[in-house]
């Protein structure tokens, strides 16, 4: 009892620390709907690869002692090592030496104990080794456990029933080949699947009856009073009592080449030649494909482990799908460690690249064109975290990132110009885009030029959040950087001017450039939206009239208010008579623009010059959100909540956060082969299917990616993304806005 109360006290203390500071809410968000952060089952995979060639894997089970064994062409294997993100291997099990001398061909479970089949008997080490039932099928490779220590075995042509009560039976499986045997506990019946038939064996009456005929069967499961029969072109249902087929063959699946079926707790699990999937109650599937989940995609066997995980055996090894009860807050704690342990380069939020087949200890931190943007998004998330929790760790993270952001400005000689990135000298030729790198006066350092509007809006967003929510030295430092960048832009006639005295390719907000685009071209709207939000932020925190005057000049004399209010549904390709640049800009929907819009909405809405503009800006934001709704993008939904609207798809935002994979390695992903999704005709938005797939079934990507992207091939295990901008920003912003609760036990 003493230990119980001690643990309870610690739990309450930790919970109080997690909720140390109530979210700051203004009037616009005080009455918002709130997602209650209760525990949910978070899935992830532990993988075990084979370490031998010419090795065939047959089945995998876990016993009551949580030991995993695999039946293979080279005897019994066991798992060695293996953790999340650190794969183990399957190796020979030498634990019990006498078994290594036997010709074990199959393994199953009975009463959660391992049962083995060899050329002479059904045997086990449980029950003090007393289970040893001899049989007469020296080539037997198939068996199933029934009741009362009874087992039905087969060599493919003959069946033999053996039991501890010596109630033996032998019979031929006429005119067919046995593929598998499953036992139905409810009816006390063994069902035998052949290539072209299904038979039922009654161990009490010792009768074998053919109940259904067809062709090209390969797998079998029992679900209530139905037999689920797999083929290489979908699966069918057969009534076990009448032997009649129910309905049509099911082909609306992730993949129709079924290799194995199992009923696990009332849910049908399917193995296929392209991964595994589980049929949900809503008729949709959870799909496990690629090395994010499995060592290989050819599935041989599926079973439920004694710890609640699912064992999926493939031709290349074992994937153990683990379900851990956790809250979004728990997930955030994991991601915070992921970022700090592997993704901080000189204070920047960076990717880990050049991984050796997903080995996260083999990679290197990479610079990026968007070091400024990815870092500001991560930084803003940490500011929100600090505002909610007053965490000293979050404050230190902000300090370190702010050091990097300030150095972007002072490492080059251009007043007020933020570099894209910087790195120690001597690496230019080895870095991406070497032509963009410039030397500094310090021979130890180089900096990257050609900074774009992506970085600029990210800077102003993060500094605005910091200036708004911090009450320490970071507030003043943020305001200085807001003024520094915006002074550069205003001084240079609404351009970002590089070291060569020329505007950068994308840092252009001058009306001569912006209004040269036809109205339907997205760049006209995005540039107007971003610069007004940036100028408002600068005026709000510095009080300098030049920013307010410039913003109203752009809105009243150059149509920027009309530009940013242009309906999203009318963003389209440039007309045939437009200039080539406008045509290039509008070939398809730009998801990087979506990211820039929403990052900029903080300053556009929150620091609006007056209530009339604020109402208009809210209209523009919700108009944008409406067209983004099919993507179920967690960040965009939560950022829309900033406006105080009651409808911003909170459940979809929580779905995005829950369903996001813990594994952020860029494994190859394929979905375009799936038969359970409805494809759309090619369109301007590049929406490929009618309903977006969960984040853990599609390629890992940042918010500037197309959420309807189905495939990514070529980076298989080569890179790990940081959760700082992808996940932690929307989560902590949701916590700050009060639309995601603190963790609830």
XYZ file of C-alpha atoms in Angstrom:
745
model
C 0.000 0.000 0.000
C 2.844 2.341 0.841
C 4.358 1.885 -2.621
C 0.968 2.475 -4.224
C 0.485 5.839 -2.484
C 4.076 6.817 -3.254
C 3.520 6.094 -6.962
C 0.198 7.925 -6.879
C 1.858 10.990 -5.401
C 4.522 10.966 -8.103
C 1.857 10.602 -10.813
C -0.076 13.578 -9.471
C 3.117 15.626 -9.236
C 4.111 14.840 -12.819
C 0.618 15.648 -14.039
C 0.669 18.963 -12.199
C 4.029 19.797 -13.769
C 2.676 18.955 -17.220
C -0.189 21.363 -16.583
C 1.851 23.870 -14.579
C 0.514 26.866 -16.376
C -2.958 27.240 -17.835
C -3.024 28.132 -21.531
C -3.215 31.832 -22.245
C -6.394 32.466 -24.153
C -7.786 35.675 -25.547
C -11.498 36.285 -25.979
C -11.482 34.778 -29.481
C -10.474 31.303 -28.263
C -11.874 31.194 -24.731
C -14.993 29.198 -25.658
C -13.433 26.854 -28.231
C -14.070 23.105 -28.370
C -11.346 21.134 -26.633
C -9.818 17.755 -27.491
C -9.517 15.729 -24.299
C -6.046 14.168 -24.314
C -6.832 10.697 -23.011
C -4.600 7.676 -23.668
C -4.945 5.936 -27.029
C -3.101 2.938 -28.559
C -0.046 4.265 -30.411
C 1.416 1.726 -32.822
C 5.034 1.337 -33.845
C 7.171 -1.484 -35.146
C 10.097 -3.504 -33.872
C 11.784 -5.346 -36.724
C 13.926 -8.474 -36.817
C 15.801 -9.279 -40.012
C 17.075 -12.659 -41.161
C 20.853 -13.009 -41.139
C 21.145 -16.058 -43.381
C 20.559 -16.701 -47.050
C 18.238 -19.405 -48.395
C 16.134 -19.233 -45.252
C 12.385 -19.763 -45.464
C 10.193 -18.544 -42.610
C 6.922 -20.364 -41.892
C 5.269 -19.079 -38.712
C 5.947 -16.949 -35.634
C 4.401 -17.124 -32.146
C 4.942 -15.695 -28.663
C 4.326 -17.890 -25.618
C 3.099 -16.951 -22.142
C 6.674 -16.060 -21.146
C 6.799 -13.538 -23.992
C 9.408 -15.508 -25.874
C 9.108 -15.314 -29.655
C 9.992 -18.337 -31.763
C 9.917 -18.733 -35.533
C 9.581 -21.976 -37.450
C 11.923 -21.956 -40.424
C 13.545 -24.191 -43.014
C 16.578 -24.292 -40.729
C 14.841 -25.132 -37.476
C 13.664 -22.923 -34.636
C 14.720 -19.274 -34.630
C 14.393 -16.683 -31.900
C 14.556 -12.903 -31.776
C 17.780 -11.222 -30.722
C 17.959 -7.620 -29.495
C 15.524 -5.364 -31.345
C 13.988 -2.094 -30.208
C 11.976 0.650 -31.842
C 14.255 2.171 -34.523
C 16.985 -0.351 -33.653
C 16.214 -3.596 -35.543
C 17.232 -6.954 -34.167
C 17.801 -10.235 -35.969
C 16.352 -13.736 -36.107
C 18.945 -16.275 -35.053
C 19.087 -19.976 -34.282
C 17.474 -20.836 -30.951
C 19.968 -22.986 -29.045
C 18.283 -22.538 -25.685
C 17.155 -26.151 -25.407
C 19.763 -28.264 -27.116
C 17.719 -31.449 -27.641
C 15.307 -29.524 -29.847
C 18.119 -28.507 -32.188
C 18.634 -32.177 -33.007
C 15.002 -32.681 -33.969
C 13.523 -32.001 -37.387
C 11.045 -29.355 -36.256
C 8.823 -28.340 -39.180
C 6.092 -26.284 -37.502
C 5.244 -24.431 -34.286
C 1.881 -23.512 -32.790
C 0.482 -22.511 -29.408
C -1.743 -24.430 -27.036
C -2.694 -22.782 -23.737
C -0.074 -20.161 -24.598
C 2.694 -22.762 -24.623
C 4.878 -23.679 -27.588
C 3.932 -26.924 -29.344
C 6.297 -28.415 -31.914
C 5.787 -30.775 -34.844
C 8.628 -32.960 -36.046
C 8.875 -36.067 -38.195
C 7.803 -38.334 -35.337
C 5.540 -36.539 -32.871
C 3.719 -33.514 -31.541
C 5.714 -32.405 -28.502
C 6.321 -29.601 -26.031
C 8.709 -28.558 -23.277
C 5.763 -27.368 -21.191
C 3.993 -29.637 -18.704
C 7.408 -31.006 -17.750
C 7.806 -32.379 -21.264
C 5.041 -34.947 -20.823
C 3.303 -33.978 -24.066
C 4.691 -36.317 -26.709
C 2.114 -37.628 -29.179
C 3.527 -39.895 -31.860
C 2.216 -39.741 -35.435
C 2.785 -41.675 -38.664
C 3.415 -38.798 -41.078
C 7.195 -38.299 -41.259
C 6.786 -35.477 -43.791
C 4.150 -33.594 -41.835
C 4.515 -29.805 -41.918
C 1.005 -28.633 -41.013
C -0.847 -28.923 -37.716
C -3.353 -27.210 -35.477
C -4.244 -27.508 -31.810
C -7.805 -28.304 -30.771
C -9.286 -29.040 -27.352
C -8.157 -31.456 -24.647
C -4.637 -31.805 -26.059
C -5.909 -32.919 -29.448
C -4.016 -32.021 -32.642
C -4.748 -32.490 -36.321
C -1.653 -32.802 -38.505
C -1.004 -33.262 -42.222
C 1.743 -33.858 -44.749
C -0.356 -32.280 -47.482
C -2.125 -35.431 -48.590
C -3.008 -37.308 -45.414
C -4.556 -36.126 -42.156
C -3.938 -37.621 -38.736
C -5.587 -36.705 -35.447
C -3.620 -37.414 -32.276
C -4.593 -36.654 -28.710
C -3.493 -37.224 -25.166
C -6.494 -39.514 -24.705
C -5.123 -41.801 -27.454
C -8.159 -40.973 -29.578
C -6.307 -41.267 -32.911
C -7.632 -41.083 -36.475
C -6.064 -41.098 -39.955
C -7.639 -40.274 -43.293
C -6.827 -39.072 -46.781
C -7.611 -35.591 -48.058
C -9.009 -36.879 -51.323
C -8.346 -35.125 -54.635
C -6.771 -32.064 -53.076
C -3.709 -30.774 -51.219
C -3.879 -29.557 -47.630
C -2.632 -25.971 -47.250
C -3.597 -25.093 -43.685
C -5.716 -26.224 -40.730
C -7.666 -23.948 -38.362
C -9.613 -24.949 -35.264
C -12.984 -23.448 -34.282
C -13.349 -23.549 -30.498
C -17.047 -22.717 -30.614
C -18.009 -25.730 -32.701
C -15.094 -27.982 -31.720
C -14.304 -28.437 -35.408
C -11.097 -28.454 -37.430
C -11.412 -26.791 -40.834
C -8.983 -27.993 -43.453
C -8.217 -25.748 -46.405
C -7.142 -27.315 -49.666
C -6.225 -25.638 -52.909
C -9.743 -26.194 -54.215
C -11.883 -27.262 -51.245
C -12.661 -26.872 -47.567
C -13.381 -29.815 -45.287
C -14.534 -30.085 -41.671
C -13.189 -32.667 -39.223
C -15.168 -33.507 -36.087
C -12.689 -34.928 -33.540
C -15.450 -36.476 -31.423
C -17.244 -38.231 -34.257
C -13.981 -38.540 -36.206
C -15.680 -37.658 -39.467
C -14.220 -35.679 -42.365
C -16.722 -33.821 -44.546
C -16.117 -31.634 -47.587
C -18.273 -28.523 -47.140
C -17.175 -26.179 -49.957
C -15.469 -26.396 -53.320
C -13.812 -23.754 -55.429
C -10.353 -23.079 -56.778
C -7.075 -21.327 -56.050
C -7.537 -21.040 -52.287
C -4.465 -20.201 -50.210
C -5.454 -19.069 -46.701
C -8.201 -19.493 -44.119
C -9.535 -17.827 -40.980
C -12.627 -18.333 -38.824
C -14.804 -15.375 -37.839
C -17.921 -16.334 -35.886
C -19.926 -18.706 -38.090
C -18.075 -17.675 -41.234
C -15.010 -19.082 -42.937
C -12.820 -16.386 -44.480
C -11.060 -17.817 -47.513
C -8.151 -16.035 -49.148
C -7.071 -16.198 -52.785
C -4.641 -14.290 -54.963
C -7.578 -12.150 -56.068
C -9.320 -11.131 -52.856
C -11.175 -13.141 -50.225
C -14.595 -14.719 -49.866
C -16.887 -15.595 -46.986
C -18.428 -19.047 -46.561
C -21.078 -19.975 -43.991
C -19.537 -22.715 -41.858
C -22.908 -24.320 -41.066
C -24.299 -24.460 -44.630
C -21.121 -24.421 -46.698
C -22.558 -21.696 -48.931
C -20.723 -18.639 -50.171
C -21.894 -15.341 -48.704
C -22.056 -12.455 -51.148
C -19.394 -11.612 -53.691
C -15.644 -12.015 -53.412
C -14.123 -9.034 -51.602
C -11.622 -7.168 -53.763
C -11.892 -3.673 -52.320
C -8.664 -4.219 -50.374
C -5.278 -2.542 -50.103
C -4.031 -5.473 -52.167
C -5.833 -8.558 -53.434
C -2.976 -11.100 -53.537
C -3.770 -12.590 -50.126
C -1.181 -14.880 -48.548
C -2.475 -15.291 -44.985
C -5.575 -14.467 -42.912
C -6.018 -14.455 -39.145
C -8.847 -13.518 -36.796
C -7.360 -11.531 -33.914
C -9.836 -10.407 -31.283
C -12.630 -10.216 -33.827
C -10.577 -8.231 -36.341
C -9.498 -9.786 -39.615
C -5.803 -9.429 -40.387
C -4.563 -10.102 -43.897
C -1.109 -10.851 -45.174
C -0.411 -10.214 -48.830
C 2.377 -9.960 -51.363
C 2.409 -6.215 -50.604
C 2.255 -5.873 -46.857
C -0.344 -6.555 -44.167
C -3.638 -4.872 -43.334
C -6.404 -5.057 -40.750
C -10.103 -4.626 -41.509
C -11.609 -2.020 -39.183
C -15.188 -1.794 -37.943
C -15.856 1.104 -40.340
C -14.959 -1.086 -43.330
C -11.621 0.645 -43.928
C -8.168 -0.790 -43.374
C -5.070 -0.122 -41.343
C -2.278 -0.797 -43.829
C 1.242 -1.840 -42.857
C 3.583 -1.578 -45.830
C 7.295 -1.005 -46.243
C 10.193 -0.883 -43.833
C 8.454 1.593 -41.577
C 6.539 -1.476 -40.387
C 7.939 -4.689 -41.889
C 11.327 -6.096 -42.957
C 9.704 -7.328 -46.190
C 6.353 -7.004 -47.925
C 5.710 -10.703 -48.670
C 3.754 -11.831 -45.603
C 3.926 -15.495 -44.580
C 2.162 -15.574 -41.220
C 0.333 -13.355 -38.689
C -0.370 -14.044 -35.011
C -1.292 -12.208 -31.843
C 1.481 -12.082 -29.258
C 0.903 -12.623 -25.565
C 1.741 -8.975 -24.830
C -0.954 -7.679 -27.196
C 1.372 -6.939 -30.091
C 0.916 -8.422 -33.565
C 3.604 -10.610 -35.125
C 3.823 -10.290 -38.904
C 6.284 -12.727 -40.435
C 7.612 -11.841 -43.876
C 10.079 -13.351 -46.283
C 12.764 -10.959 -44.956
C 12.087 -11.213 -41.230
C 9.616 -10.407 -38.493
C 7.734 -7.186 -37.868
C 6.271 -6.822 -34.379
C 3.524 -4.176 -34.339
C 3.429 -2.846 -30.788
C 0.516 -0.886 -29.319
C 1.427 1.392 -26.430
C -1.128 3.350 -24.451
C -0.076 6.988 -24.521
C -1.432 10.505 -24.670
C -0.504 13.204 -27.150
C 1.547 14.714 -24.347
C 3.471 11.433 -24.020
C 4.079 11.485 -27.753
C 5.291 15.062 -27.497
C 7.834 14.011 -24.860
C 9.169 11.327 -27.194
C 9.398 13.782 -30.091
C 11.139 16.401 -27.923
C 13.878 13.830 -27.256
C 14.008 12.889 -30.951
C 14.635 16.517 -31.902
C 17.227 17.224 -29.240
C 19.096 13.925 -29.615
C 19.383 13.834 -33.385
C 18.226 17.003 -35.118
C 19.998 20.059 -33.710
C 22.791 21.442 -35.921
C 24.364 24.656 -34.588
C 20.981 25.455 -33.053
C 19.077 24.769 -36.284
C 16.250 22.236 -36.593
C 17.781 19.913 -39.192
C 17.303 16.586 -40.948
C 19.493 13.544 -40.414
C 20.653 12.319 -43.833
C 22.836 9.615 -45.410
C 21.418 6.935 -43.128
C 22.463 3.361 -43.812
C 19.122 1.580 -44.289
C 17.422 3.560 -41.556
C 20.240 3.261 -39.013
C 19.745 6.511 -37.110
C 23.257 6.284 -35.643
C 24.854 6.282 -39.100
C 23.629 9.641 -40.438
C 24.876 13.207 -40.538
C 23.114 16.493 -39.886
C 22.422 18.347 -43.106
C 22.114 22.008 -43.977
C 19.016 23.071 -45.865
C 17.757 25.940 -48.006
C 15.053 26.214 -45.383
C 17.123 26.046 -42.201
C 15.532 29.346 -41.235
C 11.965 28.195 -41.882
C 12.203 24.739 -40.285
C 13.963 26.251 -37.281
C 11.454 29.078 -36.792
C 8.576 26.600 -36.914
C 10.297 24.433 -34.314
C 11.199 27.544 -32.293
C 7.596 28.763 -32.296
C 6.516 25.358 -31.017
C 8.970 25.652 -28.130
C 7.705 29.146 -27.338
C 4.151 27.799 -27.164
C 5.427 24.979 -24.959
C 7.072 27.474 -22.636
C 3.931 29.610 -22.514
C 1.906 26.555 -21.444
C 4.342 24.822 -19.076
C 7.034 27.389 -18.119
C 9.487 24.550 -18.785
C 13.111 25.565 -18.269
C 14.036 22.989 -20.901
C 11.786 24.698 -23.449
C 13.313 28.062 -22.527
C 16.828 26.731 -23.068
C 15.781 25.287 -26.436
C 14.466 28.716 -27.418
C 17.722 30.345 -26.355
C 19.820 27.974 -28.464
C 17.651 28.357 -31.560
C 17.563 32.131 -31.139
C 21.365 32.204 -31.112
C 21.338 30.482 -34.500
C 18.637 32.771 -35.905
C 20.496 35.928 -34.830
C 23.697 34.664 -36.381
C 21.922 34.264 -39.730
C 21.785 38.066 -39.783
C 25.259 38.960 -38.530
C 27.345 36.325 -40.292
C 26.997 38.209 -43.603
C 27.718 41.891 -44.383
C 24.321 42.779 -45.854
C 22.438 44.925 -43.300
C 19.246 43.232 -42.165
C 19.578 40.310 -44.570
C 19.090 36.819 -43.052
C 21.264 34.078 -44.514
C 19.637 30.806 -45.485
C 22.161 28.912 -43.368
C 25.777 28.837 -42.264
C 28.395 26.122 -41.872
C 32.040 25.694 -41.020
C 34.291 26.414 -43.970
C 35.848 23.787 -46.185
C 32.583 21.993 -46.950
C 31.092 24.101 -49.738
C 31.935 21.600 -52.460
C 30.379 18.823 -50.404
C 27.186 20.701 -49.566
C 24.055 21.025 -51.648
C 23.899 24.057 -53.996
C 27.587 25.054 -53.627
C 27.018 28.100 -55.867
C 24.847 29.664 -53.164
C 27.517 29.486 -50.488
C 29.656 32.541 -49.738
C 32.813 33.002 -47.694
C 32.861 35.233 -44.632
C 35.747 37.302 -43.352
C 36.247 34.565 -40.785
C 38.069 31.718 -42.579
C 36.259 29.252 -40.328
C 32.738 29.998 -41.598
C 30.656 30.211 -44.784
C 27.079 31.403 -45.242
C 24.323 30.571 -47.697
C 22.713 33.313 -49.767
C 19.571 33.710 -51.959
C 17.187 33.708 -48.978
C 13.542 33.341 -49.981
C 10.138 34.501 -48.800
C 9.651 31.123 -47.074
C 12.349 32.025 -44.587
C 11.173 35.615 -44.194
C 7.631 34.702 -43.155
C 8.987 31.992 -40.842
C 11.241 34.546 -39.140
C 8.433 37.014 -38.539
C 6.039 34.305 -37.332
C 8.446 32.945 -34.708
C 9.617 36.353 -33.529
C 6.037 37.566 -33.287
C 5.093 34.559 -31.148
C 8.176 35.087 -29.018
C 7.568 38.811 -28.580
C 3.945 38.107 -27.683
C 4.472 35.297 -25.185
C 7.932 35.725 -23.674
C 8.570 38.010 -20.718
C 12.356 37.749 -20.631
C 15.324 38.831 -22.741
C 14.059 36.791 -25.693
C 11.158 39.207 -26.111
C 13.496 42.141 -26.757
C 15.787 40.079 -28.986
C 12.791 38.975 -31.057
C 11.578 42.545 -31.528
C 15.051 43.616 -32.647
C 15.058 40.914 -35.334
C 11.546 41.819 -36.500
C 12.672 45.415 -36.934
C 15.965 44.387 -38.524
C 14.391 42.226 -41.231
C 11.436 44.482 -41.968
C 13.647 47.593 -42.116
C 15.739 45.813 -44.741
C 12.648 44.997 -46.801
C 11.097 48.480 -46.569
C 14.439 50.194 -47.195
C 14.940 48.107 -50.331
C 11.569 48.921 -51.889
C 9.877 45.718 -50.671
C 12.620 43.352 -51.809
C 15.177 41.242 -49.993
C 18.473 42.298 -51.536
C 21.365 39.855 -51.514
C 25.134 40.362 -51.265
C 25.283 41.128 -55.003
C 22.908 44.062 -54.683
C 20.108 42.228 -56.493
C 16.759 41.000 -55.160
C 16.651 37.311 -54.389
C 14.492 35.147 -56.644
C 11.625 34.818 -54.171
C 12.082 37.671 -51.688
C 9.850 40.052 -53.681
C 6.825 41.916 -52.342
C 7.058 45.013 -54.543
C 3.803 45.819 -56.399
C 5.641 45.905 -59.695
C 6.449 42.215 -59.225
C 3.366 41.062 -57.304
C 0.763 42.701 -59.521
C 2.485 41.529 -62.680
C 0.920 38.154 -61.923
C -2.645 37.581 -63.153
C -5.153 37.594 -60.285
C -5.742 33.847 -60.373
C -2.033 33.068 -59.943
C -1.400 32.111 -56.339
C 1.801 34.139 -55.942
C -0.171 37.369 -56.182
C -2.359 36.383 -53.215
C 0.370 34.773 -51.084
C 2.820 37.659 -51.386
C 0.129 40.180 -50.489
C -1.091 38.097 -47.545
C 2.402 37.533 -46.163
C 3.726 41.073 -46.439
C 0.671 42.669 -44.818
C 0.980 40.234 -41.898
C 4.716 40.968 -41.658
C 4.228 44.740 -41.673
C 1.448 44.491 -39.080
C 3.718 42.426 -36.821
C 6.533 44.955 -37.177
C 4.237 47.866 -36.360
C 2.605 46.073 -33.432
C 5.912 45.475 -31.636
C 8.004 48.470 -32.718
C 5.349 51.147 -33.054
C 7.191 52.550 -36.078
C 4.798 54.338 -38.405
C 6.767 53.391 -41.517
C 5.415 49.856 -41.287
C 1.800 50.907 -40.894
C 2.096 53.513 -43.657
C 3.634 50.982 -46.046
C 0.941 48.387 -45.307
C -1.907 50.826 -45.965
C -0.155 52.088 -49.080
C -0.013 48.534 -50.413
C -3.631 47.807 -49.499
C -5.184 51.106 -50.621
C -3.028 52.089 -53.598
C -1.801 48.749 -54.955
C -4.720 46.393 -54.371
C -3.034 44.169 -51.775
C -6.214 43.878 -49.726
C -8.065 42.689 -52.810
C -5.157 40.383 -53.613
C -5.184 38.653 -50.241
C -8.991 38.423 -50.229
C -9.017 36.652 -53.619
C -11.074 33.438 -53.090
C -9.013 30.287 -52.843
C -11.407 28.456 -55.147
C -10.420 30.899 -57.895
C -6.673 30.267 -57.629
C -5.863 28.587 -60.927
C -3.446 28.252 -63.819
C -2.413 31.404 -65.645
C -4.193 32.094 -68.959
C -2.531 31.344 -72.269
C -1.559 34.972 -72.837
C 0.255 35.277 -69.481
C 4.028 35.592 -69.170
C 6.133 32.447 -68.837
C 7.005 33.142 -65.200
C 3.346 33.321 -64.207
C 2.654 30.098 -66.099
C 5.503 28.376 -64.295
C 4.240 29.600 -60.933
C 0.755 28.253 -61.551
C 1.320 24.852 -63.127
C -0.327 23.249 -60.076
C -1.315 23.979 -56.504
C 1.668 25.049 -54.395
C 1.639 23.379 -50.982
C 4.652 25.417 -49.879
C 2.402 28.441 -50.329
C -0.135 26.807 -47.996
C 2.583 26.572 -45.371
C 3.563 30.209 -45.878
C -0.063 31.368 -45.697
C -0.826 29.608 -42.437
C 2.467 30.524 -40.788
C 1.718 34.117 -41.787
C -1.855 34.062 -40.489
C -0.599 34.578 -36.926
C 0.561 38.106 -37.802
C -2.179 38.768 -40.333
C -5.042 38.068 -37.927
C -3.610 38.659 -34.472
C -2.028 42.038 -35.199
C -4.636 43.433 -37.603
C -4.624 47.234 -37.600
C -8.341 47.451 -36.833
C -11.436 45.333 -36.282
C -12.679 45.855 -39.841
C -9.484 44.382 -41.257
C -9.492 41.643 -38.636
C -12.953 40.569 -39.787
C -11.791 40.487 -43.402
C -8.641 38.582 -42.550
C -10.666 36.013 -40.613
C -12.842 35.580 -43.699
C -9.743 34.999 -45.847
C -8.283 32.493 -43.388
C -11.478 30.453 -43.123
C -11.897 30.585 -46.901
C -8.420 29.042 -47.219
C -9.120 26.484 -44.506
C -12.323 25.367 -46.258
C -10.419 24.386 -49.378
C -7.735 22.626 -47.309
C -10.174 20.533 -45.268
C -9.856 17.350 -47.372
C -6.162 17.153 -46.428
C -6.997 16.865 -42.702
C -3.795 18.786 -42.034
C -3.294 19.053 -38.288
C -1.320 22.284 -38.396
C -3.740 24.124 -40.678
C -6.758 23.083 -38.613
C -5.195 24.182 -35.336
C -3.864 27.428 -36.808
C -7.367 28.227 -38.050
C -8.540 28.013 -34.432
C -6.583 31.229 -33.892
C -9.529 33.115 -35.393
C -11.936 31.870 -32.735
C -14.131 30.012 -35.210
C -16.008 27.161 -33.552
C -15.550 24.935 -36.583
C -11.971 24.070 -37.449
C -12.013 20.253 -37.628
C -10.580 19.644 -34.185
C -11.190 15.900 -34.414
C -9.295 15.748 -37.698
C -6.420 17.686 -36.119
C -6.288 15.206 -33.242
C -6.482 12.357 -35.781
C -3.449 13.818 -37.562
C -1.498 14.000 -34.292
C -2.478 10.495 -33.169
C -1.956 8.818 -36.529
C 1.406 10.408 -37.252
C 4.085 7.683 -37.225
C 6.625 7.617 -34.419
C 9.160 6.507 -37.051
C 10.036 9.570 -39.163
C 12.556 7.785 -41.395
C 11.951 8.226 -45.122
C 11.172 4.616 -45.934
C 9.902 3.826 -49.412
C 6.113 3.949 -49.404
C 3.683 2.660 -52.043
C -0.075 3.170 -52.104
C -0.899 3.647 -55.777
C -1.510 -0.101 -56.175
C -4.278 -0.152 -53.570
C -7.753 -1.377 -54.466
C -9.477 0.143 -51.414
C -9.038 3.786 -52.399
C -10.969 5.819 -54.947
C -8.772 7.604 -57.444
C -9.518 10.991 -58.941
C -8.800 12.371 -62.370
C -5.658 14.557 -62.584
C -6.458 17.998 -61.224
C -4.911 21.358 -60.373
C -4.592 20.535 -56.665
C -2.918 17.175 -57.357
C -5.494 15.470 -55.153
C -5.022 11.836 -56.109
C -7.802 10.112 -54.124
C -11.140 11.110 -52.647
C -10.133 10.625 -49.007
C -6.679 11.293 -47.604
C -4.778 8.356 -46.082
C -3.588 8.393 -42.458
C -0.116 9.918 -41.944
C 1.354 6.562 -40.905
C 0.408 5.013 -44.273
C 1.853 7.713 -46.533
C 5.363 9.133 -47.035
C 6.834 11.168 -44.191
C 6.778 14.814 -45.199
C 6.658 18.331 -43.857
C 3.635 20.587 -43.995
C 4.646 21.892 -47.418
C 4.044 18.462 -48.977
C 0.943 17.183 -50.729
C -0.964 15.124 -48.167
C -2.498 13.177 -51.051
C 0.884 11.954 -52.251
C 0.654 8.179 -52.425
C 4.176 6.950 -53.184
C 7.780 7.820 -52.570
C 10.516 5.571 -53.881
C 14.261 6.124 -53.826
C 15.022 7.320 -50.273
C 14.445 3.974 -48.575
C 15.783 4.523 -45.063
C 18.113 7.335 -46.139
C 16.863 10.221 -43.995
C 15.059 10.991 -40.741
C 12.909 14.118 -40.472
C 12.671 16.189 -37.321
C 9.393 16.266 -35.434
C 10.088 19.854 -34.381
C 8.228 21.536 -37.227
C 6.109 18.575 -38.372
C 4.410 17.612 -35.106
C 5.501 19.649 -32.108
C 4.440 22.988 -33.598
C 0.765 22.058 -34.119
C 0.610 20.177 -30.814
C 2.000 22.965 -28.649
C 0.068 25.622 -30.540
C -3.073 23.603 -29.846
C -2.135 23.429 -26.173
C -1.530 27.190 -26.071
C -4.814 27.990 -27.799
C -6.558 25.688 -25.340
C -8.066 23.406 -27.986
C -5.955 20.437 -26.809
C -6.147 19.652 -23.123
C -3.359 18.679 -20.794
C -2.983 14.886 -20.466
C -5.915 13.217 -18.739
C -5.396 9.919 -16.912
